[in-house]
């Protein structure tokens, strides 16, 4: 075998990336990923600059359009990005902004001379990096007198700067930018609609009074349009999330101060808003800085944790609510009943990296901590009833948590105790009725579906519990493994009647008792797609293995969700739950010569509350399928055959029956 020659490594081995290659060959350095997340973050980078303009008072509407060809357009009505000649730099501004990393107008915010005070697009990287990483990039900038335009392809300019005068009819200011992420840079560019909606909702939350108009192009060339707007920002958002579950009024604190991260550094400005309330059944904590969602928290999160624990502990001691020798509360005890949003702005944010998911400023953490401790003390003094409700609930959470920890291995106590599941099961949404003959519980797929169902439900008798991801396959798993699954334990807690074990060995598991069942109906509610069907199958397998009596008693149901919404102007929408129903309805409308639009459901989380109420939640109009033991058994056996260890059996079944499924195969 020929011996491999040693590679030479010397002074000539060192090279540097230049021009667009600085981003195109290493996109993850700027965007955090070379996959879909990177393409998504590029959208956020361009939107950030439009948000900065609007926050400075230049325009209050931002238009975002996602086209079917995967290109994106962002339009604002600010001052327009300067593209002309820059005397100080001796270069064109279009080159500085779109072809030069670390170039921009946001580097000297503390001097008072910068164009922006509190900036989301901070580092002078986003516009250039996004342009470099795009298949094409087109810019039109309006300054009220002229429109300046230039185009790029794969990081290089392909047109000269074109300047044309504006007429009276089209006189305006602002910037229009359209681009398509390059598949030579990112492994995926199919940015889902959910990303845009989530991002724009968050931006609307922390930018009160700015309207974000989102258009999504459908396959037929038409557009769906949504608007995201919160007149009062985070206060409106907390009220929306809390709904009718709020146990206290919504508190709002505002801070303006200056400080420094180190004694030898200059002061910088900090503005912070905090809105919060207490809820027994909903919990949410979100932090934002300079409009960027701090997914990983950092300084504001540290401040909230320290201040709330300190203030609540202080009041519990002052009011004598601790038992003798009882341990101090911790933040998870507070978090279990807290809906809180912080939105802070500073002139010198220190982000953990370019993706802006955490800040590390020591001054911000210290200033917000002291401010929140003082404000909470004032709030408790001025609102003693709310303070007592808050502190009492924290103690309930604490004692419940300690009880759960002390009895973690005692599954009998876990499943049969008379605990209030609203305090112990994550994201469980309770109903008001205490009558088990009236109450229904919906098992839904994820947080987005939970939100839609919550808005559409009748809170008097309908409760909701989301499942976080796919549950364990109970057909194959051992009991030890099953009862280590938090998802399964939460479901069993909520159902409340114990489990039926197929074993002769002694166990201290709670014996099944139908009298302890808390619900008249247990309704499985998932999306009408492959993932939804798989989750539904896993849940049916769980009931078949652990709670077969509930199937024989007819307590388990499947909620049918429509595949299509058919809209006719001037009429109520009609819904088709399958392809034959769609064909029947559209044929009738065609015969009536009625114009209509056909919208395929993308999931329960995207459905309006009105649609969810009519098709899924309202007992008078919904469709439920009662699950029989034989159906559940067949489902469990088929699931085990398709996903289990019986490879010969699976091959045999596919060979014998595969042709029967060709009409529904995705080919």
C-alpha positions as MATLAB code, in Angstrom:
seq = 'XXXXXXXXXXXXXXXXXXXXXXXXXXXXXXXXXXXXXXXXXXXXXXXXXXXXXXXXXXXXXXXXXXXXXXXXXXXXXXXXXXXXXXXXXXXXXXXXXXXXXXXXXXXXXXXXXXXXXXXXXXXXXXXXXXXXXXXXXXXXXXXXXXXXXXXXXXXXXXXXXXXXXXXXXXXXXXXXXXXXXXXXXXXXXXXXXXXXXXXXXXXXXXXXXXXXXXXXXXXXXXXXXXXXXXXXXXXXXXXXXXXXXXXXXXXXXXXXXXXXXXXXXXXXXXXXXXXXXXXXXXXXXXXXXXXXXXXXXXXXXXXXXXXXXXXXXXXXXXXXXXXXXXXXXXXXXXXXXXXXXXXXXXXXXXXXXXXXXXXXXXXXXXXXXXXXXXXXXXXXXXXXXXXXXXXXXXXXXXXXXXXXXXXXXXXXXXXXXXXXXXXXXXXXXXXXXXXXXXXXXXXXXXXXXXXXXXXXXXXXXXXXXXXXXXXXXXXXXXXXXXXXXXXXXXXXXXXXXXXXXXXXXXXXXXXXXXXXXXXXXXXXXXXXXXXXXXXXXXXXXXXXXXXXXXXXXXXXXXXXXXXXXXXXXXXXXXXXXXXXXXXXXXXXXXXXXXXXXXXXXXXXXXXXXXXXXXXXXXXXXXXXXXXXXXXXXXXXXXXXXXXXXXXXXXXXXXXXXXXXXXXXXXX';
ca = [
       0.000    0.000    0.000;
       1.381    3.380   -1.010;
       2.312    5.534    1.939;
       0.385    8.794    2.127;
       2.576   11.824    1.556;
       2.706   14.294    4.415;
       0.929   17.564    3.731;
       3.136   20.635    3.920;
       2.053   23.188    6.557;
       4.049   26.403    6.401;
       3.740   30.170    6.006;
       1.939   29.754    2.682;
      -0.765   27.548    4.248;
      -2.572   30.486    5.898;
      -5.343   32.062    3.811;
      -8.197   34.483    4.504;
     -11.758   34.609    3.237;
     -12.595   37.716    1.269;
     -15.740   39.427    0.068;
     -18.935   37.329    0.045;
     -16.997   34.176    0.949;
     -16.643   35.551    4.491;
     -20.318   34.691    4.947;
     -21.114   32.234    2.182;
     -18.538   29.690    3.332;
     -19.179   30.115    7.067;
     -22.845   31.273    7.456;
     -23.236   29.744   10.914;
     -20.739   32.265   12.360;
     -23.182   35.107   11.598;
     -26.586   33.413   11.525;
     -26.054   30.716   14.147;
     -26.725   27.901   11.651;
     -26.258   26.954    8.020;
     -29.708   25.335    8.048;
     -33.247   26.663    8.230;
     -32.574   28.586   11.458;
     -29.889   30.558    9.665;
     -32.225   31.527    6.817;
     -34.835   32.522    9.401;
     -32.376   34.647   11.329;
     -31.450   36.501    8.141;
     -35.093   37.635    7.909;
     -34.903   38.853   11.485;
     -31.730   40.825   10.721;
     -33.402   42.831    7.938;
     -36.606   43.301    9.920;
     -34.497   44.634   12.802;
     -33.391   47.644   10.767;
     -36.987   48.493    9.869;
     -37.990   48.164   13.526;
     -35.210   50.554   14.526;
     -36.542   53.164   12.086;
     -40.090   52.814   13.374;
     -38.967   53.019   17.014;
     -37.241   56.298   16.236;
     -40.587   57.639   15.018;
     -40.151   57.159   11.266;
     -43.139   55.149   10.071;
     -45.484   52.998   12.132;
     -46.216   50.226    9.621;
     -43.884   47.478    8.403;
     -44.961   45.144    5.594;
     -43.515   41.637    5.364;
     -44.298   39.371    2.411;
     -43.282   35.724    2.070;
     -43.555   34.664   -1.567;
     -44.205   31.158   -2.867;
     -40.751   31.120   -4.532;
     -39.215   31.413   -1.005;
     -38.178   35.026   -1.506;
     -38.936   37.597    1.186;
     -39.776   41.291    0.956;
     -39.677   43.773    3.829;
     -40.994   47.295    3.343;
     -40.847   50.111    5.855;
     -41.738   53.787    5.770;
     -38.686   55.180    7.530;
     -36.084   57.571    6.185;
     -34.701   55.179    3.589;
     -31.292   53.539    3.821;
     -28.575   55.902    2.494;
     -27.052   54.465   -0.682;
     -25.205   57.472   -2.133;
     -21.632   58.736   -1.923;
     -20.060   59.001    1.556;
     -17.456   61.806    1.656;
     -16.072   60.769    5.043;
     -15.442   57.175    3.997;
     -14.640   57.937    0.371;
     -16.958   55.106   -0.732;
     -20.547   54.497   -1.773;
     -22.926   53.835    1.096;
     -24.510   50.924   -0.767;
     -21.101   49.286   -0.653;
     -20.637   50.025    3.050;
     -24.106   48.782    4.036;
     -24.433   45.739    1.792;
     -20.845   44.702    1.027;
     -18.890   45.590    4.169;
     -19.185   43.805    7.491;
     -19.140   46.054   10.550;
     -20.387   49.175    8.791;
     -23.450   51.162    9.863;
     -24.863   54.136   11.718;
     -25.283   52.584   15.177;
     -21.825   52.499   16.719;
     -21.874   55.659   18.823;
     -25.222   55.553   20.596;
     -24.006   57.164   23.819;
     -22.609   60.274   22.158;
     -26.054   61.607   21.281;
     -24.987   62.064   17.657;
     -26.002   58.653   16.324;
     -29.068   58.143   14.185;
     -30.455   55.583   16.667;
     -30.633   55.504   20.461;
     -31.927   52.009   21.229;
     -31.013   49.739   18.368;
     -32.000   46.162   17.570;
     -29.781   46.015   14.487;
     -26.602   46.869   16.331;
     -23.455   45.327   14.916;
     -23.447   46.435   11.264;
     -23.514   42.816   10.162;
     -27.085   41.902    9.297;
     -27.715   43.705    6.001;
     -24.332   42.821    4.518;
     -24.408   39.218    5.743;
     -27.920   38.653    4.444;
     -27.007   40.148    1.070;
     -23.906   37.954    0.881;
     -25.980   34.849    1.705;
     -28.715   35.543   -0.869;
     -29.276   34.193   -4.356;
     -30.468   37.695   -5.268;
     -30.970   40.859   -3.253;
     -32.790   43.991   -4.450;
     -32.978   47.334   -2.639;
     -35.086   50.408   -3.322;
     -34.643   53.387   -1.006;
     -37.039   56.358   -0.961;
     -35.931   59.659    0.598;
     -38.999   61.730   -0.307;
     -37.353   63.204   -3.398;
     -35.667   60.318   -5.197;
     -35.762   56.545   -5.264;
     -32.350   54.863   -5.337;
     -32.116   51.232   -6.427;
     -29.417   48.575   -6.722;
     -29.394   44.793   -7.208;
     -27.008   42.041   -6.108;
     -26.562   38.403   -7.015;
     -24.719   35.891   -4.840;
     -23.047   38.684   -2.898;
     -21.911   40.825   -5.830;
     -23.554   43.949   -7.324;
     -25.060   43.283  -10.756;
     -26.431   46.772  -11.480;
     -25.188   50.315  -11.059;
     -26.862   52.533   -8.458;
     -29.925   53.957  -10.189;
     -31.433   57.234   -8.926;
     -34.799   58.417  -10.235;
     -36.921   61.403   -9.144;
     -40.222   60.738   -7.406;
     -43.433   62.222   -8.744;
     -46.163   63.734   -6.616;
     -48.133   60.500   -6.929;
     -45.391   58.201   -5.651;
     -43.607   60.557   -3.250;
     -42.733   58.674   -0.083;
     -39.902   57.630    2.239;
     -38.755   54.201    3.314;
     -36.958   51.103    2.102;
     -38.112   48.053    0.151;
     -35.801   45.025    0.227;
     -36.450   41.682   -1.461;
     -34.171   38.661   -1.471;
     -34.109   34.882   -1.601;
     -31.822   32.909    0.720;
     -29.306   30.953   -1.342;
     -29.438   27.152   -1.269;
     -25.706   27.195   -1.930;
     -25.315   28.807    1.506;
     -28.160   27.319    3.567;
     -29.199   23.683    3.525;
     -32.877   24.705    3.768;
     -34.731   27.904    2.849;
     -38.397   26.836    3.182;
     -39.142   29.196    6.065;
     -42.496   28.102    7.541;
     -45.387   30.449    8.042;
     -45.286   29.738   11.778;
     -41.843   31.318   12.065;
     -43.031   34.597   10.552;
     -46.153   34.675   12.700;
     -44.293   33.955   15.921;
     -41.529   36.471   15.178;
     -43.915   39.255   14.142;
     -46.193   38.679   17.107;
     -43.214   39.053   19.420;
     -42.086   42.221   17.657;
     -45.579   43.692   17.947;
     -45.615   42.852   21.662;
     -42.478   44.863   22.455;
     -43.025   47.667   19.957;
     -46.289   49.196   21.085;
     -48.097   51.093   18.356;
     -46.159   49.597   15.421;
     -48.308   47.595   13.017;
     -46.756   44.550   11.327;
     -48.638   43.475    8.192;
     -47.755   39.964    7.035;
     -48.667   38.478    3.659;
     -48.228   34.793    2.829;
     -48.458   33.795   -0.825;
     -50.428   30.624   -1.406;
     -49.913   28.155   -4.216;
     -52.620   29.747   -6.372;
     -50.935   33.169   -6.309;
     -53.347   34.725   -3.799;
     -52.231   36.017   -0.406;
     -53.329   35.472    3.179;
     -52.908   38.659    5.206;
     -52.459   38.982    8.980;
     -51.774   42.006   11.176;
     -49.916   42.012   14.464;
     -50.483   45.026   16.690;
     -50.513   45.710   20.442;
     -51.507   49.259   21.312;
     -50.192   48.950   24.883;
     -47.410   46.482   24.210;
     -46.497   43.980   26.896;
     -49.450   44.899   29.148;
     -51.926   43.914   26.439;
     -49.910   40.766   25.783;
     -49.963   39.634   29.419;
     -53.724   40.292   29.522;
     -54.187   38.228   26.360;
     -52.172   35.285   27.689;
     -53.849   35.353   31.100;
     -57.391   35.604   29.728;
     -59.834   34.807   32.512;
     -57.239   32.892   34.565;
     -55.636   35.956   36.197;
     -55.702   35.803   40.005;
     -54.296   39.323   40.453;
     -54.466   42.535   38.509;
     -51.799   43.112   35.874;
     -48.906   45.079   37.377;
     -46.716   47.328   35.238;
     -43.338   48.718   36.314;
     -41.208   51.227   34.368;
     -37.495   51.970   34.926;
     -35.187   54.606   33.419;
     -31.621   54.798   34.666;
     -27.927   54.953   33.753;
     -24.979   52.850   34.788;
     -21.890   50.951   33.736;
     -20.765   47.329   33.606;
     -17.337   48.140   35.027;
     -16.013   51.036   37.088;
     -13.601   52.242   34.397;
     -16.234   52.230   31.627;
     -18.683   54.962   30.589;
     -22.313   55.027   31.668;
     -25.033   53.895   29.279;
     -28.808   54.274   29.337;
     -31.257   51.583   30.396;
     -35.043   51.622   30.019;
     -37.015   48.607   31.236;
     -40.707   47.717   31.386;
     -42.103   44.751   33.303;
     -45.693   43.478   33.181;
     -46.907   40.524   35.230;
     -49.803   38.831   36.959;
     -50.536   35.592   38.810;
     -52.471   32.699   37.243;
     -53.335   29.276   38.598;
     -53.452   27.551   35.236;
     -51.187   29.465   32.820;
     -47.537   30.250   33.204;
     -45.215   32.150   30.873;
     -42.027   34.156   31.274;
     -40.491   36.011   28.326;
     -37.661   38.518   28.153;
     -36.846   40.982   25.363;
     -33.992   43.428   24.919;
     -33.941   46.126   22.243;
     -36.922   44.249   20.729;
     -35.013   40.947   20.442;
     -36.548   37.927   22.179;
     -34.010   36.640   24.682;
     -34.775   32.964   24.254;
     -31.903   32.104   26.611;
     -32.545   34.976   29.014;
     -29.367   36.332   30.528;
     -29.342   39.496   32.621;
     -33.121   40.251   32.814;
     -33.907   36.635   33.694;
     -31.294   36.662   36.449;
     -32.792   39.882   37.844;
     -36.355   38.525   37.835;
     -35.343   35.317   39.594;
     -33.416   37.074   42.342;
     -35.897   39.897   42.931;
     -39.100   37.847   42.995;
     -37.647   35.240   45.358;
     -36.343   37.989   47.650;
     -39.581   40.015   47.693;
     -41.978   37.081   48.103;
     -39.794   35.436   50.765;
     -39.636   38.732   52.656;
     -43.434   39.075   52.662;
     -43.994   35.446   53.664;
     -41.730   35.963   56.669;
     -43.323   39.307   57.558;
     -46.848   37.838   57.468;
     -45.917   34.641   59.300;
     -47.047   32.315   56.507;
     -44.106   29.918   56.709;
     -44.597   26.876   58.933;
     -42.092   26.349   61.727;
     -38.720   25.260   60.302;
     -40.103   25.375   56.765;
     -37.533   25.862   54.004;
     -37.378   29.005   51.875;
     -39.241   29.246   48.581;
     -37.370   28.922   45.280;
     -38.040   30.519   41.912;
     -39.737   27.412   40.402;
     -42.410   27.843   43.092;
     -43.036   31.375   41.817;
     -42.657   30.471   38.162;
     -45.467   27.909   38.416;
     -48.073   30.666   38.737;
     -46.434   33.630   37.024;
     -47.147   35.315   33.706;
     -44.384   37.878   33.178;
     -42.839   39.804   30.299;
     -39.844   42.137   30.492;
     -38.907   44.510   27.698;
     -35.681   46.421   28.198;
     -33.660   48.779   25.998;
     -30.091   49.935   26.429;
     -27.589   51.916   24.429;
     -24.843   49.339   24.988;
     -26.286   45.819   24.989;
     -23.814   42.982   25.306;
     -25.339   40.068   23.422;
     -24.007   36.580   23.933;
     -23.604   36.347   20.122;
     -24.976   37.701   16.829;
     -28.219   35.721   17.179;
     -29.123   37.942   20.167;
     -30.740   35.239   22.315;
     -29.184   36.409   25.603;
     -27.513   39.502   27.051;
     -24.760   39.472   29.656;
     -24.642   43.083   30.966;
     -23.859   43.041   34.702;
     -25.301   46.538   35.224;
     -28.634   45.558   33.658;
     -28.912   42.514   35.929;
     -28.062   44.537   39.050;
     -30.229   47.557   38.194;
     -33.299   45.495   37.308;
     -32.862   43.321   40.401;
     -32.851   46.284   42.805;
     -35.641   48.043   40.909;
     -37.918   45.000   40.904;
     -37.357   44.270   44.597;
     -38.416   47.831   45.459;
     -41.376   47.844   43.082;
     -42.641   44.506   44.364;
     -42.458   45.775   47.939;
     -44.526   48.833   46.956;
     -46.981   46.663   45.018;
     -47.473   44.304   47.974;
     -48.036   47.232   50.345;
     -50.552   48.939   48.040;
     -52.360   45.739   46.984;
     -52.483   43.482   50.068;
     -55.243   41.208   48.720;
     -53.323   40.529   45.506;
     -50.126   40.097   47.499;
     -51.774   37.468   49.717;
     -53.179   35.583   46.749;
     -49.748   35.581   45.129;
     -47.846   34.504   48.225;
     -50.414   31.857   49.189;
     -50.234   30.355   45.715;
     -46.425   30.300   45.841;
     -46.625   28.389   49.118;
     -49.094   25.924   47.583;
     -46.686   25.406   44.696;
     -43.741   24.981   47.028;
     -45.439   22.453   49.261;
     -46.818   20.553   46.271;
     -43.351   20.414   44.745;
     -41.792   19.177   47.963;
     -44.495   16.546   48.350;
     -43.908   15.372   44.801;
     -40.177   15.142   45.372;
     -40.645   13.205   48.597;
     -42.976   10.715   46.949;
     -41.423   10.538   43.492;
     -40.949    6.763   43.710;
     -44.369    6.155   45.223;
     -46.477    5.945   42.078;
     -49.599    5.115   44.038;
     -49.507    8.479   45.754;
     -48.600   10.179   42.509;
     -51.683    8.941   40.725;
     -54.350    8.683   43.438;
     -53.818   11.698   45.703;
     -56.519   14.351   45.729;
     -54.192   17.065   44.525;
     -55.308   20.000   42.425;
     -53.811   18.990   39.078;
     -53.904   22.586   37.833;
     -50.984   23.269   40.166;
     -49.023   20.132   39.443;
     -49.377   19.337   35.765;
     -47.465   21.553   33.372;
     -49.696   23.812   31.234;
     -52.897   22.037   32.270;
     -55.888   24.355   31.780;
     -58.672   23.517   34.221;
     -62.411   24.153   33.898;
     -64.744   25.638   36.489;
     -67.191   22.755   36.938;
     -66.516   20.185   39.655;
     -69.084   17.720   38.291;
     -67.298   14.740   36.655;
     -70.488   13.881   34.750;
     -70.260   17.191   32.890;
     -66.565   17.836   32.547;
     -64.546   17.035   29.417;
     -60.780   17.041   28.952;
     -59.137   17.620   25.570;
     -55.702   16.082   25.023;
     -54.163   18.368   22.392;
     -50.978   18.386   20.329;
     -48.564   21.056   21.553;
     -48.782   24.647   22.751;
     -50.176   26.230   19.576;
     -53.128   23.821   19.472;
     -53.664   24.406   23.192;
     -53.940   28.155   22.578;
     -56.530   27.703   19.824;
     -58.570   25.240   21.896;
     -58.368   27.448   24.959;
     -59.800   30.421   23.085;
     -62.588   28.273   21.601;
     -63.563   26.164   24.617;
     -66.387   26.551   27.096;
     -64.391   27.181   30.266;
     -67.305   26.010   32.396;
     -66.806   22.317   31.592;
     -63.939   21.902   29.094;
     -60.340   21.450   30.278;
     -57.190   21.096   28.171;
     -53.873   19.323   28.572;
     -51.173   19.518   25.866;
     -48.799   16.662   25.174;
     -45.221   17.779   24.677;
     -43.977   15.854   21.669;
     -44.697   12.206   21.007;
     -45.599    9.967   23.955;
     -43.854    6.696   24.693;
     -44.966    3.592   22.793;
     -46.736    1.833   25.686;
     -47.288   -1.317   23.633;
     -43.644   -2.320   23.931;
     -42.256   -0.438   26.937;
     -41.830   -1.947   30.396;
     -43.884   -0.598   33.274;
     -40.738    0.835   34.835;
     -40.035    2.832   31.682;
     -43.664    3.874   31.255;
     -43.881    5.343   34.736;
     -40.681    7.314   34.311;
     -42.334    9.305   31.506;
     -43.489   12.702   32.760;
     -45.941   13.018   29.848;
     -47.679    9.750   30.765;
     -47.694   10.542   34.485;
     -49.245   13.952   33.787;
     -51.993   12.357   31.689;
     -52.716    9.794   34.386;
     -52.817   12.513   37.047;
     -55.353   14.460   35.046;
     -57.519   11.403   34.270;
     -57.439   10.490   37.969;
     -58.703    6.872   38.112;
     -55.430    4.935   38.485;
     -54.161    2.292   36.058;
     -54.876   -1.327   35.143;
     -51.713   -3.428   35.297;
     -51.304   -6.792   33.605;
     -48.979   -8.248   36.208;
     -49.180  -10.645   39.129;
     -46.308   -9.200   41.039;
     -47.008   -7.094   44.088;
     -47.166   -3.387   43.384;
     -48.123   -0.209   45.197;
     -49.510    1.353   42.030;
     -52.991    2.829   42.410;
     -55.592    0.239   41.509;
     -58.020    1.277   38.808;
     -61.288    2.723   40.128;
     -63.764    4.081   37.601;
     -65.473    6.042   40.370;
     -62.420    8.281   40.581;
     -62.561    9.260   36.910;
     -62.747   13.050   36.707;
     -64.272   13.339   33.225;
     -67.328   12.327   31.270;
     -65.323   12.425   28.032;
     -61.605   12.196   27.273;
     -61.125   13.684   23.811;
     -57.963   13.223   21.739;
     -57.506   16.274   19.512;
     -54.586   16.284   17.048;
     -53.779   17.724   13.643;
     -55.107   15.913   10.575;
     -51.607   15.119    9.286;
     -49.011   12.362    9.663;
     -47.573   13.685   12.931;
     -51.051   14.163   14.354;
     -52.081   10.631   13.407;
     -48.956    9.212   15.014;
     -49.569   11.089   18.265;
     -53.208    9.930   18.202;
     -52.076    6.326   17.708;
     -49.607    6.541   20.599;
     -52.343    7.890   22.881;
     -54.782    5.160   21.863;
     -52.054    2.599   22.559;
     -51.616    4.124   26.030;
     -55.326    3.721   26.789;
     -55.365    0.188   25.406;
     -52.431   -0.865   27.595;
     -53.104    1.075   30.821;
     -56.820    2.012   30.839;
     -58.794   -0.486   28.729;
     -61.938   -0.085   30.875;
     -62.239    3.531   29.743;
     -62.472    2.234   26.179;
     -65.095   -0.384   27.029;
     -67.062    2.245   28.960;
     -67.019    4.541   25.917;
     -65.192    7.409   27.641;
     -62.448    7.971   25.016;
     -63.162    9.978   21.864;
     -61.328   11.369   18.844;
     -62.194   14.914   17.756;
     -62.427   15.115   14.003;
     -60.789   18.240   12.638;
     -61.625   19.618    9.192;
     -59.154   19.376    6.340;
     -60.647   22.313    4.424;
     -62.452   25.572    5.081;
     -64.600   26.665    2.131;
     -65.527   30.352    2.126;
     -68.331   31.850    0.075;
     -68.744   35.654    0.226;
     -71.780   36.568    2.307;
     -72.148   33.080    3.804;
     -70.840   31.213    6.784;
     -67.836   29.032    6.036;
     -68.385   25.364    5.289;
     -65.969   22.670    6.390;
     -64.901   19.435    4.740;
     -63.408   16.726    6.934;
     -62.131   14.607    4.057;
     -61.620   14.659    0.308;
     -65.060   13.240   -0.615;
     -66.780   15.904    1.484;
     -64.687   18.593   -0.172;
     -65.616   17.286   -3.611;
     -69.301   17.191   -2.681;
     -69.365   20.762   -1.341;
     -67.346   22.276   -4.184;
     -69.458   20.433   -6.765;
     -72.602   21.900   -5.207;
     -71.126   25.416   -5.175;
     -69.961   25.039   -8.767;
     -73.481   24.017   -9.704;
     -74.827   27.109   -7.943;
     -72.201   29.163   -9.773;
     -70.926   30.491   -6.443;
     -67.435   31.865   -6.079;
     -65.523   30.362   -3.206;
     -62.047   30.054   -1.738;
     -60.599   26.789   -0.505;
     -58.193   26.845    2.439;
     -56.467   23.648    3.544;
     -55.931   23.460    7.295;
     -52.258   23.560    8.277;
     -52.964   22.537   11.861;
     -55.185   23.275   14.830;
     -52.854   26.020   16.029;
     -53.605   28.123   12.932;
     -57.388   27.821   13.171;
     -59.399   30.785   14.410;
     -61.272   30.500   17.716;
     -64.581   30.691   15.827;
     -63.600   27.813   13.555;
     -62.314   25.709   16.471;
     -65.484   26.301   18.465;
     -67.759   25.311   15.597;
     -65.836   22.292   14.315;
     -64.026   20.910   17.354;
     -65.261   22.227   20.722;
     -68.991   23.037   20.597;
     -70.972   19.879   21.532;
     -73.804   20.973   19.223;
     -71.684   21.181   16.064;
     -68.470   19.215   16.607;
     -67.775   15.680   15.365;
     -66.553   13.101   17.869;
     -65.651    9.481   17.205;
     -66.106    7.146   20.160;
     -63.197    4.697   20.360;
     -64.127    1.049   20.981;
     -61.795   -1.518   22.560;
     -61.573   -3.495   19.299;
     -60.579   -0.370   17.349;
     -57.953    0.542   19.931;
     -56.607   -3.031   19.912;
     -56.329   -3.049   16.127;
     -54.602    0.342   16.222;
     -52.130   -0.854   18.841;
     -51.334   -4.058   16.927;
     -50.838   -2.196   13.637;
     -48.655    0.406   15.346;
     -46.530   -2.345   16.874;
     -46.242   -4.108   13.516;
     -45.195   -0.987   11.621;
     -42.817    0.467   14.230;
     -41.867   -2.549   16.345;
     -39.142   -5.175   16.087;
     -41.009   -7.677   13.892;
     -39.121   -6.960   10.665;
     -40.231  -10.177    8.834;
     -43.868   -9.489    9.756;
     -43.606   -5.900    8.550;
     -42.080   -6.980    5.217;
     -44.777   -9.611    4.782;
     -47.574   -7.116    5.472;
     -46.162   -4.546    3.049;
     -45.762   -7.185    0.336;
     -49.354   -8.361    0.798;
     -51.109   -5.022    1.347;
     -48.805   -2.275    0.017;
     -50.775   -1.827   -3.205;
     -53.870   -0.877   -1.192;
     -52.193    2.352   -0.050;
     -50.799    3.648   -3.333;
     -53.636    6.159   -3.757;
     -52.677    7.977   -0.549;
     -48.908    7.624   -0.904;
     -46.845   10.799   -1.262;
     -45.120   10.034   -4.591;
];
